[in-house]
Short mmCIF file of C-alpha atoms in Angstrom, two decimals:
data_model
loop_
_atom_site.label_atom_id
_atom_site.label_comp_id
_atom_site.label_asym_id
_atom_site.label_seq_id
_atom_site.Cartn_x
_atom_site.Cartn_y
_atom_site.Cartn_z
CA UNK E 1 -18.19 -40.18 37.49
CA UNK E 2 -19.48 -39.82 33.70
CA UNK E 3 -19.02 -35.22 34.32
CA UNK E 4 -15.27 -36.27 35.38
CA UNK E 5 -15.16 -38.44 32.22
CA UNK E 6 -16.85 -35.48 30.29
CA UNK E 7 -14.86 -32.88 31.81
CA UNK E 8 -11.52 -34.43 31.07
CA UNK E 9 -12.76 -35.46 27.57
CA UNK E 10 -13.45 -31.81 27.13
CA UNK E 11 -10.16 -30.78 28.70
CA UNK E 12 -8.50 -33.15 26.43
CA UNK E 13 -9.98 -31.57 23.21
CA UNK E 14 -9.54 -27.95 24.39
CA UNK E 15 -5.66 -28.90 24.93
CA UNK E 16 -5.57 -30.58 21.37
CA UNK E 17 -7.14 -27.25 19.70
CA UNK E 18 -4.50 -24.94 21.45
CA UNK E 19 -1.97 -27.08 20.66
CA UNK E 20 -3.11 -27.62 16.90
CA UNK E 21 -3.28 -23.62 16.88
CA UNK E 22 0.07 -23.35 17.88
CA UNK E 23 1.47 -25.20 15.29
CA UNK E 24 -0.53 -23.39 12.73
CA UNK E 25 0.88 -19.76 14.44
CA UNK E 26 4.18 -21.67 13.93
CA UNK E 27 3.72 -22.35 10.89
CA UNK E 28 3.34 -19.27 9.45
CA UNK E 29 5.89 -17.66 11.10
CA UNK E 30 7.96 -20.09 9.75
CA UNK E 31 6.62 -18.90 6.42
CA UNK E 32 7.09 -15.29 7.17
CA UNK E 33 10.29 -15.90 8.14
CA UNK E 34 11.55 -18.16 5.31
CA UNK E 35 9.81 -15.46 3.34
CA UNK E 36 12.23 -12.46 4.43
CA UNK E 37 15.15 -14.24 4.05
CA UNK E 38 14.58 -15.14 0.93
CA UNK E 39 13.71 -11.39 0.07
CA UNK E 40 16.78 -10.48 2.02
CA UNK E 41 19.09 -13.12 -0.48
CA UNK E 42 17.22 -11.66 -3.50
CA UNK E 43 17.84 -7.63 -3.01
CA UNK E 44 21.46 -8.74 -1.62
CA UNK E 45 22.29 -10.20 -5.05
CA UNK E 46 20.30 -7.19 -6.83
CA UNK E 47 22.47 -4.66 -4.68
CA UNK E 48 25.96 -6.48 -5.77
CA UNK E 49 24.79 -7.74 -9.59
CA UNK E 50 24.15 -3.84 -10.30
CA UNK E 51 27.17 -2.43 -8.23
CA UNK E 52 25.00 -0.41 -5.93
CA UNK E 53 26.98 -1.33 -2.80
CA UNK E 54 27.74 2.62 -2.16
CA UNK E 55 23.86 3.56 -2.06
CA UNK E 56 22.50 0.62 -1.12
CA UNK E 57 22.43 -2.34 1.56
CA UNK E 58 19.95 -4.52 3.24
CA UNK E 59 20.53 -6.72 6.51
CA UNK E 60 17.84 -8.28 8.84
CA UNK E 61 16.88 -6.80 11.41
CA UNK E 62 15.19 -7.16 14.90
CA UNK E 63 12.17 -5.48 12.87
CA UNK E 64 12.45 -6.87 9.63
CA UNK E 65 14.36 -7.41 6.64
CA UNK E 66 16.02 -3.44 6.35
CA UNK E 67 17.15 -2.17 2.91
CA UNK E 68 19.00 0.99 2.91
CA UNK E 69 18.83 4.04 0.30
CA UNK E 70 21.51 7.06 0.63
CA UNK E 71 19.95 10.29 0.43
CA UNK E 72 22.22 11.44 -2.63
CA UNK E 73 21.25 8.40 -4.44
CA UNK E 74 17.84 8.81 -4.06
CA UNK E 75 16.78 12.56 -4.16
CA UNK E 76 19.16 15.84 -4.78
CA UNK E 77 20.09 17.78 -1.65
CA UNK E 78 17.62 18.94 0.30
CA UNK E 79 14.60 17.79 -2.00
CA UNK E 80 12.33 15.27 -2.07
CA UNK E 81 11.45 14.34 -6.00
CA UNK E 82 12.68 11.02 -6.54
CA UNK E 83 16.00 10.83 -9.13
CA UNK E 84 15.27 8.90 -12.26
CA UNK E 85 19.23 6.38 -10.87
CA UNK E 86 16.70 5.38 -8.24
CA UNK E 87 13.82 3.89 -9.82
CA UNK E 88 15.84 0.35 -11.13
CA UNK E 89 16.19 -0.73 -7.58
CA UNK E 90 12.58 0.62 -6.49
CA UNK E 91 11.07 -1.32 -9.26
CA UNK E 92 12.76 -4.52 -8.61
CA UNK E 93 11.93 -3.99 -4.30
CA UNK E 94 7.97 -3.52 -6.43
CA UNK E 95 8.25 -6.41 -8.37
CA UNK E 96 9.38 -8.14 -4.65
CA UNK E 97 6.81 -6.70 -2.67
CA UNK E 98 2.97 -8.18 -3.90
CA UNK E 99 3.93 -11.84 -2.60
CA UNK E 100 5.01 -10.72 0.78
CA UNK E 101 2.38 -10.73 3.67
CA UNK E 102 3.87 -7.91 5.55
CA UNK E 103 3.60 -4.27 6.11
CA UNK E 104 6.74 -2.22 4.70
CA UNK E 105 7.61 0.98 6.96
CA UNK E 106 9.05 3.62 4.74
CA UNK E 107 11.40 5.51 6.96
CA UNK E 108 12.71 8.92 6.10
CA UNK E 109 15.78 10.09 8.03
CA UNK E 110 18.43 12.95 7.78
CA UNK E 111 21.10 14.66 9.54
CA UNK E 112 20.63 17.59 12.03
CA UNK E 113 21.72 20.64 9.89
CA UNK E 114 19.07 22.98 9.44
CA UNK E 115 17.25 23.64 6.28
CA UNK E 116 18.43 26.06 3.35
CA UNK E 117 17.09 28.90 3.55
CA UNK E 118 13.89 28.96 0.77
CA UNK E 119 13.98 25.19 1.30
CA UNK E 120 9.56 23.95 0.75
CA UNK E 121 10.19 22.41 3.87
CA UNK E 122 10.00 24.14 7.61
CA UNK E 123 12.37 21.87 8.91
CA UNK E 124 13.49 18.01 8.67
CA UNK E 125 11.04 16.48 9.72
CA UNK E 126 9.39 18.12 6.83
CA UNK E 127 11.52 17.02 4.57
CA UNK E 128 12.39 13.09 6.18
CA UNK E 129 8.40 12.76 5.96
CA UNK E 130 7.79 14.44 2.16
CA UNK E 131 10.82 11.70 1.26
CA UNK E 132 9.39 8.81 2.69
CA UNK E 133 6.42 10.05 1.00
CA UNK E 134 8.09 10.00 -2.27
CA UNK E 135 9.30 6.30 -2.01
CA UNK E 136 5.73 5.08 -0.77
CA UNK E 137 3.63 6.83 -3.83
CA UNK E 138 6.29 5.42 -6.06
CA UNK E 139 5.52 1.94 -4.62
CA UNK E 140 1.38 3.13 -4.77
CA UNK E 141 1.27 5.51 -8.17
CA UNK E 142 4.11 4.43 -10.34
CA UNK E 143 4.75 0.49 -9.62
CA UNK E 144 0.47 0.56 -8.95
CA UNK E 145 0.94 -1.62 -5.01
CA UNK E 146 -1.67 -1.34 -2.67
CA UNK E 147 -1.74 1.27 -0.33
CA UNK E 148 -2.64 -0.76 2.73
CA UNK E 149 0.54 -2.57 2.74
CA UNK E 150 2.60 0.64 3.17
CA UNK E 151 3.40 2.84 6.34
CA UNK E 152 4.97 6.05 6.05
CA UNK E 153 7.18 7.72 8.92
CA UNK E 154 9.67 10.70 9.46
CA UNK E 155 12.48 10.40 11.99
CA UNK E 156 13.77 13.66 10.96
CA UNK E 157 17.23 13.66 12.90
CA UNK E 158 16.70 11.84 15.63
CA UNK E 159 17.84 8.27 14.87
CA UNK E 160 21.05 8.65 13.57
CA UNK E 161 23.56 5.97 12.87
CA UNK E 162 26.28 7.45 13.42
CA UNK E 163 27.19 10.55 15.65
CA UNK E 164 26.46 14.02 13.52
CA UNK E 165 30.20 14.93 13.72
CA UNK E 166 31.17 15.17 10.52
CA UNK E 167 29.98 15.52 7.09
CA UNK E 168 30.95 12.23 6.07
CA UNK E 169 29.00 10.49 9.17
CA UNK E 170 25.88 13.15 8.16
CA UNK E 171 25.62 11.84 4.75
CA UNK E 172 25.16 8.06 6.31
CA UNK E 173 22.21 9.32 8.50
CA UNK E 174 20.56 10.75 5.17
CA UNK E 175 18.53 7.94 4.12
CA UNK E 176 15.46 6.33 3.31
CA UNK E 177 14.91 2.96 5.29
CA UNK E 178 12.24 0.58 3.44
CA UNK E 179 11.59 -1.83 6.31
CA UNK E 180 9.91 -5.35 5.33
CA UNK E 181 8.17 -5.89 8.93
CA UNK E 182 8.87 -9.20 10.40
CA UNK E 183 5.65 -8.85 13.16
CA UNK E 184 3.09 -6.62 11.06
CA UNK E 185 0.61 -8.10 9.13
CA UNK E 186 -0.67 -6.08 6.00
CA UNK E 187 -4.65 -6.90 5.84
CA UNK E 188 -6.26 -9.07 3.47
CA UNK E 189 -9.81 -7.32 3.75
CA UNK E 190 -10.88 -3.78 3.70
CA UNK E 191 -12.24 -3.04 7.81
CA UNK E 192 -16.11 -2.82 7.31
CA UNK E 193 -17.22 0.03 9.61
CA UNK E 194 -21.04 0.32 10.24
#
């Protein structure tokens, strides 16, 4: 009779601790979450106080909070060195970034013409990857983030927005993507390998 008694106390207790985890797990997501959308409001208002609605947009996402650079306003054609226009918005995105807990995905994309000829690039996922580069070292080097809270990737061509049909539709699918992840946690600590 008293192992029943101890059993359920112990049953009891276990419930209470996953239940009080829970709410903590809750909790923060809750954070998290308030914390995007209030990123989300802030580069909104950035984007329309500096006119910059042509080359620039964020929205929330499935992933994350998404803010959206066009190619031309970023880097000349078919290059990757980052145009002096640019750096206002990536320095106030740097000055957002150190309070947020998660992992931004730097996303290079463009359309599916080949390369110049003489282009430094073999091909576009070359060049998608060397420009998502460019955005992430400016976030590391210039605006002096840490690197573990960055991700770099190269789509190349294949996630367009629109179809390739034209060249108005191929200059929306030239763009970087800085992605604010809404499930990726940046680490606190350094992994200790032994």
């Amino acid at each position: 009779d008293s192992k029943d008694k101890d059993l359920t106390h112990q049953n009891q207790d276990e419930q209470k601790e996953e239940h009080d985890k829970t709410k903590t797990e809750d909790s923060e997501k809750d954070k998290r979450e308030k914390e995007l959308q209030d990123l989300l409001k802030q580069v909104q208002a950035y984007i329309k106080d500096q006119n910059l609605e042509a080359e620039v947009s964020a929205s929330d996402t499935e992933r994350g909070v998404a803010i959206t650079l066009n190619d031309l306003f970023l880097f000349d054609l078919g290059k990757a060195d980052l145009k002096a226009p640019s750096f206002p918005i990536l320095q106030k995105l740097a000055s957002l970034f150190p309070t947020l807990k998660s992992k931004v995905s730097i996303e290079g994309h463009t359309d599916d013409l080949p390369l110049a000829p003489g282009s430094p690039y073999k091909d576009n996922w070359g060049l998608s990857f060397a420009r998502s580069l460019s955005v992430l070292r400016y976030f590391s080097d210039t605006a002096k983030l840490e690197d573990k809270k960055f991700i770099a990737t190269a789509y190349a061509d294949t996630m367009p927005k629109v179809a390739n049909s034209s060249d108005a539709n191929r200059s929306k699918n030239r763009r970087v993507e800085i992605i604010v992840l809404r499930n990726d946690i940046a680490p606190t600590e350094p992994v200790q390998w032994e």
